[in-house]
Amino acid sequence: MKTANLFVYLQALGGKFLGPNAYDNANIKVSFQYSGGQFEIPYQVIASTNDGVISPTFTAGSSSPMPILTPTSEAGQNPSVNYLTANINTIMGLSNTFSLPASPELATLTVSIPTPSGENLSLSQGVWLIPEQQFYKITVIVPGLLLEPNTPPSNAEISVFVKMMCGCKVSVNLPTSFWSPSDFMVNASVTFNDGTTQQYALSFDNTSNDSLFIADVPNASQIQSINFYAQQNSTGNYGSFSYTK
């Protein structure tokens, strides 16, 4: 009976692989199920692990076909296009050797990804197992945005960090500025102690230049709860985070 191995990459939609900067990466789980049984695939970040290399060059067999788009600030201009490439230190899940079925079979790969809300994002992907193929490189695209709380609201403003699911940050004029603030819409629904609710649009905080979006809110000390929600225009990614005082 022939055997095989699975190489599994988890790539944020429009971003990098889920590695050192991903939220709670130690608790990312990958499992595989087929007629021969079910097993876990180790997905572990170590000191030397990276989350891929971004460049304008596409390398067949090494680069992900999912590009990284960076819109320009000028209307009508096409975004810059870059590609994510794996090297020997790039994070991935590698299965133990397992026995292939005697005939083609559709197996299931399942991924569980922690989020700041406390709920896991669960993704499943079909994988064709073929007796003649012993090497399987699988890229699972992880949609969504990672919204993380900053600090409790001050007396004058609310704020939230908005990142790609890989943990990559929104910034400008840095070597790592592949995710432009202009590509994101961030809003908040704020409920005050008196029961009233107001909507606020958040703007990128250029001072910190560190993936933070803020909005001025009068009487922020009277806030009871906030529902932050964000969308990335170029990919359709979206995410949310709720805060209760």
PDB file of C-alpha atoms in Angstrom:
ATOM      1  CA  MET A   1       0.000   0.000   0.000  1.00  0.00           C
ATOM      2  CA  LYS A   2       1.300   3.440  -0.951  1.00  0.00           C
ATOM      3  CA  THR A   3       1.839   6.210   1.587  1.00  0.00           C
ATOM      4  CA  ALA A   4       1.760  10.016   1.515  1.00  0.00           C
ATOM      5  CA  ASN A   5       2.303  13.223   3.500  1.00  0.00           C
ATOM      6  CA  LEU A   6       0.262  16.411   3.736  1.00  0.00           C
ATOM      7  CA  PHE A   7       1.814  19.881   3.765  1.00  0.00           C
ATOM      8  CA  VAL A   8      -0.792  22.407   4.946  1.00  0.00           C
ATOM      9  CA  TYR A   9      -0.523  26.202   4.679  1.00  0.00           C
ATOM     10  CA  LEU A  10      -3.079  28.535   6.256  1.00  0.00           C
ATOM     11  CA  GLN A  11      -3.139  31.865   4.418  1.00  0.00           C
ATOM     12  CA  ALA A  12      -5.162  34.883   5.457  1.00  0.00           C
ATOM     13  CA  LEU A  13      -7.276  36.072   2.533  1.00  0.00           C
ATOM     14  CA  GLY A  14      -5.221  38.934   1.065  1.00  0.00           C
ATOM     15  CA  GLY A  15      -2.514  38.425   3.695  1.00  0.00           C
ATOM     16  CA  LYS A  16       0.298  36.185   4.902  1.00  0.00           C
ATOM     17  CA  PHE A  17       0.338  32.714   6.418  1.00  0.00           C
ATOM     18  CA  LEU A  18      -0.972  32.343   9.971  1.00  0.00           C
ATOM     19  CA  GLY A  19       2.268  32.217  11.926  1.00  0.00           C
ATOM     20  CA  PRO A  20       4.119  34.193  14.631  1.00  0.00           C
ATOM     21  CA  ASN A  21       1.751  37.194  14.470  1.00  0.00           C
ATOM     22  CA  ALA A  22      -1.527  35.260  14.307  1.00  0.00           C
ATOM     23  CA  TYR A  23      -3.848  35.486  17.291  1.00  0.00           C
ATOM     24  CA  ASP A  24      -3.297  32.700  19.869  1.00  0.00           C
ATOM     25  CA  ASN A  25      -1.345  30.696  17.290  1.00  0.00           C
ATOM     26  CA  ALA A  26      -0.500  27.945  19.803  1.00  0.00           C
ATOM     27  CA  ASN A  27      -4.143  26.867  19.703  1.00  0.00           C
ATOM     28  CA  ILE A  28      -4.599  26.651  15.935  1.00  0.00           C
ATOM     29  CA  LYS A  29      -5.720  23.085  15.205  1.00  0.00           C
ATOM     30  CA  VAL A  30      -5.562  21.134  11.928  1.00  0.00           C
ATOM     31  CA  SER A  31      -7.097  17.692  11.505  1.00  0.00           C
ATOM     32  CA  PHE A  32      -7.618  15.267   8.626  1.00  0.00           C
ATOM     33  CA  GLN A  33     -10.227  12.558   8.135  1.00  0.00           C
ATOM     34  CA  TYR A  34     -10.566   9.827   5.507  1.00  0.00           C
ATOM     35  CA  SER A  35     -11.541   6.162   5.285  1.00  0.00           C
ATOM     36  CA  GLY A  36      -8.259   5.158   6.925  1.00  0.00           C
ATOM     37  CA  GLY A  37      -9.008   7.166  10.056  1.00  0.00           C
ATOM     38  CA  GLN A  38      -8.654  10.629  11.557  1.00  0.00           C
ATOM     39  CA  PHE A  39      -5.488  12.332  12.786  1.00  0.00           C
ATOM     40  CA  GLU A  40      -4.185  15.716  13.933  1.00  0.00           C
ATOM     41  CA  ILE A  41      -1.610  17.605  11.878  1.00  0.00           C
ATOM     42  CA  PRO A  42       0.900  19.540  14.038  1.00  0.00           C
ATOM     43  CA  TYR A  43       0.870  23.292  13.350  1.00  0.00           C
ATOM     44  CA  GLN A  44       3.518  24.813  15.592  1.00  0.00           C
ATOM     45  CA  VAL A  45       5.255  28.182  15.711  1.00  0.00           C
ATOM     46  CA  ILE A  46       8.859  28.095  16.914  1.00  0.00           C
ATOM     47  CA  ALA A  47      11.502  30.813  17.296  1.00  0.00           C
ATOM     48  CA  SER A  48      12.753  30.547  13.702  1.00  0.00           C
ATOM     49  CA  THR A  49       9.290  30.357  12.106  1.00  0.00           C
ATOM     50  CA  ASN A  50       8.205  33.057   9.649  1.00  0.00           C
ATOM     51  CA  ASP A  51       4.848  33.744   8.004  1.00  0.00           C
ATOM     52  CA  GLY A  52       6.074  33.924   4.412  1.00  0.00           C
ATOM     53  CA  VAL A  53       7.952  36.413   2.238  1.00  0.00           C
ATOM     54  CA  ILE A  54       6.162  39.103   0.217  1.00  0.00           C
ATOM     55  CA  SER A  55       7.546  40.195  -3.151  1.00  0.00           C
ATOM     56  CA  PRO A  56       6.285  41.161  -6.624  1.00  0.00           C
ATOM     57  CA  THR A  57       7.779  37.946  -8.028  1.00  0.00           C
ATOM     58  CA  PHE A  58       5.664  34.817  -8.431  1.00  0.00           C
ATOM     59  CA  THR A  59       7.572  31.548  -8.039  1.00  0.00           C
ATOM     60  CA  ALA A  60       5.716  28.504  -9.345  1.00  0.00           C
ATOM     61  CA  GLY A  61       5.551  25.768  -6.729  1.00  0.00           C
ATOM     62  CA  SER A  62       6.523  28.071  -3.870  1.00  0.00           C
ATOM     63  CA  SER A  63       4.282  31.129  -4.126  1.00  0.00           C
ATOM     64  CA  SER A  64       0.634  31.183  -3.184  1.00  0.00           C
ATOM     65  CA  PRO A  65      -1.699  31.977  -6.113  1.00  0.00           C
ATOM     66  CA  MET A  66      -3.643  34.266  -3.757  1.00  0.00           C
ATOM     67  CA  PRO A  67      -2.098  37.753  -4.278  1.00  0.00           C
ATOM     68  CA  ILE A  68      -1.730  40.591  -1.809  1.00  0.00           C
ATOM     69  CA  LEU A  69      -3.308  43.778  -3.156  1.00  0.00           C
ATOM     70  CA  THR A  70      -2.354  47.247  -1.957  1.00  0.00           C
ATOM     71  CA  PRO A  71      -4.747  49.912  -3.296  1.00  0.00           C
ATOM     72  CA  THR A  72      -3.303  53.326  -4.077  1.00  0.00           C
ATOM     73  CA  SER A  73      -4.735  56.584  -2.760  1.00  0.00           C
ATOM     74  CA  GLU A  74      -5.379  57.827  -6.307  1.00  0.00           C
ATOM     75  CA  ALA A  75      -8.777  57.117  -7.823  1.00  0.00           C
ATOM     76  CA  GLY A  76      -8.738  54.966 -10.945  1.00  0.00           C
ATOM     77  CA  GLN A  77      -5.269  53.533 -10.278  1.00  0.00           C
ATOM     78  CA  ASN A  78      -4.808  49.764 -10.115  1.00  0.00           C
ATOM     79  CA  PRO A  79      -3.483  48.365  -6.827  1.00  0.00           C
ATOM     80  CA  SER A  80       0.063  47.096  -6.524  1.00  0.00           C
ATOM     81  CA  VAL A  81       0.212  43.291  -6.642  1.00  0.00           C
ATOM     82  CA  ASN A  82       2.540  41.156  -4.554  1.00  0.00           C
ATOM     83  CA  TYR A  83       2.805  37.426  -3.899  1.00  0.00           C
ATOM     84  CA  LEU A  84       3.432  35.380  -0.777  1.00  0.00           C
ATOM     85  CA  THR A  85       6.226  32.823  -1.009  1.00  0.00           C
ATOM     86  CA  ALA A  86       7.169  30.094   1.457  1.00  0.00           C
ATOM     87  CA  ASN A  87      10.735  29.201   2.354  1.00  0.00           C
ATOM     88  CA  ILE A  88      12.303  26.546   4.573  1.00  0.00           C
ATOM     89  CA  ASN A  89      11.305  28.395   7.779  1.00  0.00           C
ATOM     90  CA  THR A  90       7.740  29.260   6.795  1.00  0.00           C
ATOM     91  CA  ILE A  91       4.981  28.009   9.085  1.00  0.00           C
ATOM     92  CA  MET A  92       3.051  24.974   7.845  1.00  0.00           C
ATOM     93  CA  GLY A  93       1.364  21.854   9.100  1.00  0.00           C
ATOM     94  CA  LEU A  94       3.159  18.623   8.230  1.00  0.00           C
ATOM     95  CA  SER A  95       1.411  15.293   8.709  1.00  0.00           C
ATOM     96  CA  ASN A  96       3.001  12.014   9.616  1.00  0.00           C
ATOM     97  CA  THR A  97       3.205   9.493   6.787  1.00  0.00           C
ATOM     98  CA  PHE A  98      -0.146   7.782   6.268  1.00  0.00           C
ATOM     99  CA  SER A  99      -1.472   5.005   4.029  1.00  0.00           C
ATOM    100  CA  LEU A 100      -3.352   6.025   0.903  1.00  0.00           C
ATOM    101  CA  PRO A 101      -6.657   4.371  -0.007  1.00  0.00           C
ATOM    102  CA  ALA A 102      -6.663   1.828  -2.828  1.00  0.00           C
ATOM    103  CA  SER A 103      -8.854   4.076  -5.016  1.00  0.00           C
ATOM    104  CA  PRO A 104      -9.454   7.849  -5.303  1.00  0.00           C
ATOM    105  CA  GLU A 105     -11.275   9.274  -2.307  1.00  0.00           C
ATOM    106  CA  LEU A 106     -12.470  12.706  -1.167  1.00  0.00           C
ATOM    107  CA  ALA A 107     -11.093  13.335   2.324  1.00  0.00           C
ATOM    108  CA  THR A 108     -11.744  16.297   4.649  1.00  0.00           C
ATOM    109  CA  LEU A 109      -9.263  18.754   6.124  1.00  0.00           C
ATOM    110  CA  THR A 110     -10.609  20.765   9.079  1.00  0.00           C
ATOM    111  CA  VAL A 111      -9.033  23.860  10.633  1.00  0.00           C
ATOM    112  CA  SER A 112      -9.942  25.559  13.926  1.00  0.00           C
ATOM    113  CA  ILE A 113      -8.625  29.104  14.458  1.00  0.00           C
ATOM    114  CA  PRO A 114      -8.998  31.049  17.753  1.00  0.00           C
ATOM    115  CA  THR A 115     -10.410  34.590  17.721  1.00  0.00           C
ATOM    116  CA  PRO A 116     -10.494  37.366  20.369  1.00  0.00           C
ATOM    117  CA  SER A 117     -14.245  36.778  20.844  1.00  0.00           C
ATOM    118  CA  GLY A 118     -13.499  33.401  22.406  1.00  0.00           C
ATOM    119  CA  GLU A 119     -15.160  31.538  19.544  1.00  0.00           C
ATOM    120  CA  ASN A 120     -13.136  29.526  17.034  1.00  0.00           C
ATOM    121  CA  LEU A 121     -13.355  30.032  13.278  1.00  0.00           C
ATOM    122  CA  SER A 122     -13.886  26.570  11.769  1.00  0.00           C
ATOM    123  CA  LEU A 123     -13.027  25.840   8.121  1.00  0.00           C
ATOM    124  CA  SER A 124     -13.294  22.595   6.161  1.00  0.00           C
ATOM    125  CA  GLN A 125     -11.788  21.768   2.783  1.00  0.00           C
ATOM    126  CA  GLY A 126     -12.081  18.687   0.621  1.00  0.00           C
ATOM    127  CA  VAL A 127      -8.885  16.921  -0.436  1.00  0.00           C
ATOM    128  CA  TRP A 128      -8.769  14.309  -3.204  1.00  0.00           C
ATOM    129  CA  LEU A 129      -6.520  11.408  -2.294  1.00  0.00           C
ATOM    130  CA  ILE A 130      -5.146   9.570  -5.316  1.00  0.00           C
ATOM    131  CA  PRO A 131      -3.086   6.362  -5.002  1.00  0.00           C
ATOM    132  CA  GLU A 132      -0.580   7.614  -7.583  1.00  0.00           C
ATOM    133  CA  GLN A 133       0.159  10.863  -5.694  1.00  0.00           C
ATOM    134  CA  GLN A 134       2.313  10.827  -2.563  1.00  0.00           C
ATOM    135  CA  PHE A 135       2.840  14.571  -2.034  1.00  0.00           C
ATOM    136  CA  TYR A 136      -0.028  16.941  -1.138  1.00  0.00           C
ATOM    137  CA  LYS A 137       0.505  20.683  -0.736  1.00  0.00           C
ATOM    138  CA  ILE A 138      -2.716  22.306   0.461  1.00  0.00           C
ATOM    139  CA  THR A 139      -3.385  26.002   1.009  1.00  0.00           C
ATOM    140  CA  VAL A 140      -6.449  26.851   3.085  1.00  0.00           C
ATOM    141  CA  ILE A 141      -7.587  30.444   2.639  1.00  0.00           C
ATOM    142  CA  VAL A 142      -8.682  32.026   5.924  1.00  0.00           C
ATOM    143  CA  PRO A 143     -11.186  34.875   5.409  1.00  0.00           C
ATOM    144  CA  GLY A 144     -11.986  37.639   7.855  1.00  0.00           C
ATOM    145  CA  LEU A 145     -10.395  40.479   9.794  1.00  0.00           C
ATOM    146  CA  LEU A 146      -8.881  40.322  13.247  1.00  0.00           C
ATOM    147  CA  LEU A 147     -10.308  43.020  15.517  1.00  0.00           C
ATOM    148  CA  GLU A 148      -8.624  43.339  18.889  1.00  0.00           C
ATOM    149  CA  PRO A 149      -9.483  45.735  21.728  1.00  0.00           C
ATOM    150  CA  ASN A 150      -7.162  48.588  22.533  1.00  0.00           C
ATOM    151  CA  THR A 151      -7.958  49.892  26.014  1.00  0.00           C
ATOM    152  CA  PRO A 152     -11.323  50.691  27.616  1.00  0.00           C
ATOM    153  CA  PRO A 153     -12.842  53.888  26.172  1.00  0.00           C
ATOM    154  CA  SER A 154     -11.329  57.129  27.422  1.00  0.00           C
ATOM    155  CA  ASN A 155     -13.387  60.198  28.252  1.00  0.00           C
ATOM    156  CA  ALA A 156     -13.194  61.349  24.643  1.00  0.00           C
ATOM    157  CA  GLU A 157     -12.633  58.483  22.193  1.00  0.00           C
ATOM    158  CA  ILE A 158     -13.048  54.834  21.290  1.00  0.00           C
ATOM    159  CA  SER A 159     -10.493  52.714  19.426  1.00  0.00           C
ATOM    160  CA  VAL A 160      -9.846  49.226  18.047  1.00  0.00           C
ATOM    161  CA  PHE A 161      -6.979  47.434  16.310  1.00  0.00           C
ATOM    162  CA  VAL A 162      -7.849  46.081  12.853  1.00  0.00           C
ATOM    163  CA  LYS A 163      -5.505  43.487  11.365  1.00  0.00           C
ATOM    164  CA  MET A 164      -5.451  40.756   8.776  1.00  0.00           C
ATOM    165  CA  MET A 165      -6.147  37.231  10.084  1.00  0.00           C
ATOM    166  CA  CYS A 166      -2.397  36.587   9.960  1.00  0.00           C
ATOM    167  CA  GLY A 167      -1.955  39.445  12.447  1.00  0.00           C
ATOM    168  CA  CYS A 168      -0.405  41.693   9.795  1.00  0.00           C
ATOM    169  CA  LYS A 169      -0.940  45.370  10.551  1.00  0.00           C
ATOM    170  CA  VAL A 170      -2.427  48.285   8.644  1.00  0.00           C
ATOM    171  CA  SER A 171       0.106  51.113   8.214  1.00  0.00           C
ATOM    172  CA  VAL A 172       1.490  53.706   5.808  1.00  0.00           C
ATOM    173  CA  ASN A 173       4.977  54.483   4.459  1.00  0.00           C
ATOM    174  CA  LEU A 174       6.702  51.523   6.089  1.00  0.00           C
ATOM    175  CA  PRO A 175       8.492  48.574   4.409  1.00  0.00           C
ATOM    176  CA  THR A 176       5.643  46.407   5.737  1.00  0.00           C
ATOM    177  CA  SER A 177       2.842  48.708   4.524  1.00  0.00           C
ATOM    178  CA  PHE A 178       1.085  46.234   2.242  1.00  0.00           C
ATOM    179  CA  TRP A 179      -2.341  46.919   3.827  1.00  0.00           C
ATOM    180  CA  SER A 180      -3.502  50.470   3.280  1.00  0.00           C
ATOM    181  CA  PRO A 181      -5.866  52.285   5.702  1.00  0.00           C
ATOM    182  CA  SER A 182      -7.894  53.537   2.720  1.00  0.00           C
ATOM    183  CA  ASP A 183      -8.867  49.911   1.979  1.00  0.00           C
ATOM    184  CA  PHE A 184     -10.695  49.534   5.298  1.00  0.00           C
ATOM    185  CA  MET A 185     -14.035  50.803   6.590  1.00  0.00           C
ATOM    186  CA  VAL A 186     -14.293  50.660  10.372  1.00  0.00           C
ATOM    187  CA  ASN A 187     -17.444  51.559  12.298  1.00  0.00           C
ATOM    188  CA  ALA A 188     -18.874  51.173  15.762  1.00  0.00           C
ATOM    189  CA  SER A 189     -22.348  50.922  17.247  1.00  0.00           C
ATOM    190  CA  VAL A 190     -22.164  52.489  20.715  1.00  0.00           C
ATOM    191  CA  THR A 191     -24.804  52.012  23.406  1.00  0.00           C
ATOM    192  CA  PHE A 192     -24.771  54.435  26.341  1.00  0.00           C
ATOM    193  CA  ASN A 193     -25.938  53.963  29.922  1.00  0.00           C
ATOM    194  CA  ASP A 194     -29.190  55.806  29.186  1.00  0.00           C
ATOM    195  CA  GLY A 195     -30.114  53.214  26.542  1.00  0.00           C
ATOM    196  CA  THR A 196     -29.441  55.356  23.456  1.00  0.00           C
ATOM    197  CA  THR A 197     -27.342  54.011  20.552  1.00  0.00           C
ATOM    198  CA  GLN A 198     -25.154  55.997  18.171  1.00  0.00           C
ATOM    199  CA  GLN A 199     -23.139  54.996  15.082  1.00  0.00           C
ATOM    200  CA  TYR A 200     -19.561  56.212  14.638  1.00  0.00           C
ATOM    201  CA  ALA A 201     -17.084  55.941  11.768  1.00  0.00           C
ATOM    202  CA  LEU A 202     -13.521  55.310  12.909  1.00  0.00           C
ATOM    203  CA  SER A 203     -10.451  56.786  11.194  1.00  0.00           C
ATOM    204  CA  PHE A 204      -6.922  55.461  10.983  1.00  0.00           C
ATOM    205  CA  ASP A 205      -4.635  56.796  13.703  1.00  0.00           C
ATOM    206  CA  ASN A 206      -1.701  58.205  11.728  1.00  0.00           C
ATOM    207  CA  THR A 207       0.132  59.176  14.912  1.00  0.00           C
ATOM    208  CA  SER A 208       0.693  55.608  16.069  1.00  0.00           C
ATOM    209  CA  ASN A 209       0.676  54.212  12.491  1.00  0.00           C
ATOM    210  CA  ASP A 210       0.049  50.831  14.082  1.00  0.00           C
ATOM    211  CA  SER A 211      -3.235  49.352  12.806  1.00  0.00           C
ATOM    212  CA  LEU A 212      -5.299  51.449  15.233  1.00  0.00           C
ATOM    213  CA  PHE A 213      -8.607  53.078  14.266  1.00  0.00           C
ATOM    214  CA  ILE A 214     -10.170  55.750  16.491  1.00  0.00           C
ATOM    215  CA  ALA A 215     -13.236  57.982  16.772  1.00  0.00           C
ATOM    216  CA  ASP A 216     -14.082  60.937  18.997  1.00  0.00           C
ATOM    217  CA  VAL A 217     -17.080  60.143  21.181  1.00  0.00           C
ATOM    218  CA  PRO A 218     -18.537  62.746  23.561  1.00  0.00           C
ATOM    219  CA  ASN A 219     -19.219  61.347  27.028  1.00  0.00           C
ATOM    220  CA  ALA A 220     -17.309  58.146  26.268  1.00  0.00           C
ATOM    221  CA  SER A 221     -17.228  57.495  30.015  1.00  0.00           C
ATOM    222  CA  GLN A 222     -20.990  56.839  29.798  1.00  0.00           C
ATOM    223  CA  ILE A 223     -20.599  53.982  27.307  1.00  0.00           C
ATOM    224  CA  GLN A 224     -22.254  50.695  28.224  1.00  0.00           C
ATOM    225  CA  SER A 225     -21.195  48.591  25.219  1.00  0.00           C
ATOM    226  CA  ILE A 226     -19.581  48.861  21.796  1.00  0.00           C
ATOM    227  CA  ASN A 227     -19.842  46.667  18.703  1.00  0.00           C
ATOM    228  CA  PHE A 228     -16.900  47.363  16.397  1.00  0.00           C
ATOM    229  CA  TYR A 229     -17.149  46.108  12.823  1.00  0.00           C
ATOM    230  CA  ALA A 230     -14.791  46.457   9.876  1.00  0.00           C
ATOM    231  CA  GLN A 231     -14.612  45.564   6.190  1.00  0.00           C
ATOM    232  CA  GLN A 232     -11.751  45.429   3.697  1.00  0.00           C
ATOM    233  CA  ASN A 233     -12.912  46.661   0.293  1.00  0.00           C
ATOM    234  CA  SER A 234     -10.381  44.846  -1.908  1.00  0.00           C
ATOM    235  CA  THR A 235     -11.052  41.358  -0.518  1.00  0.00           C
ATOM    236  CA  GLY A 236     -14.499  41.548   1.087  1.00  0.00           C
ATOM    237  CA  ASN A 237     -12.945  40.485   4.397  1.00  0.00           C
ATOM    238  CA  TYR A 238     -14.908  41.569   7.438  1.00  0.00           C
ATOM    239  CA  GLY A 239     -14.767  41.139  11.182  1.00  0.00           C
ATOM    240  CA  SER A 240     -16.218  42.391  14.447  1.00  0.00           C
ATOM    241  CA  PHE A 241     -15.503  42.685  18.147  1.00  0.00           C
ATOM    242  CA  SER A 242     -17.845  43.518  21.018  1.00  0.00           C
ATOM    243  CA  TYR A 243     -16.916  45.362  24.205  1.00  0.00           C
ATOM    244  CA  THR A 244     -19.094  45.562  27.299  1.00  0.00           C
ATOM    245  CA  LYS A 245     -18.173  47.761  30.235  1.00  0.00           C
TER     246      LYS A 245
END
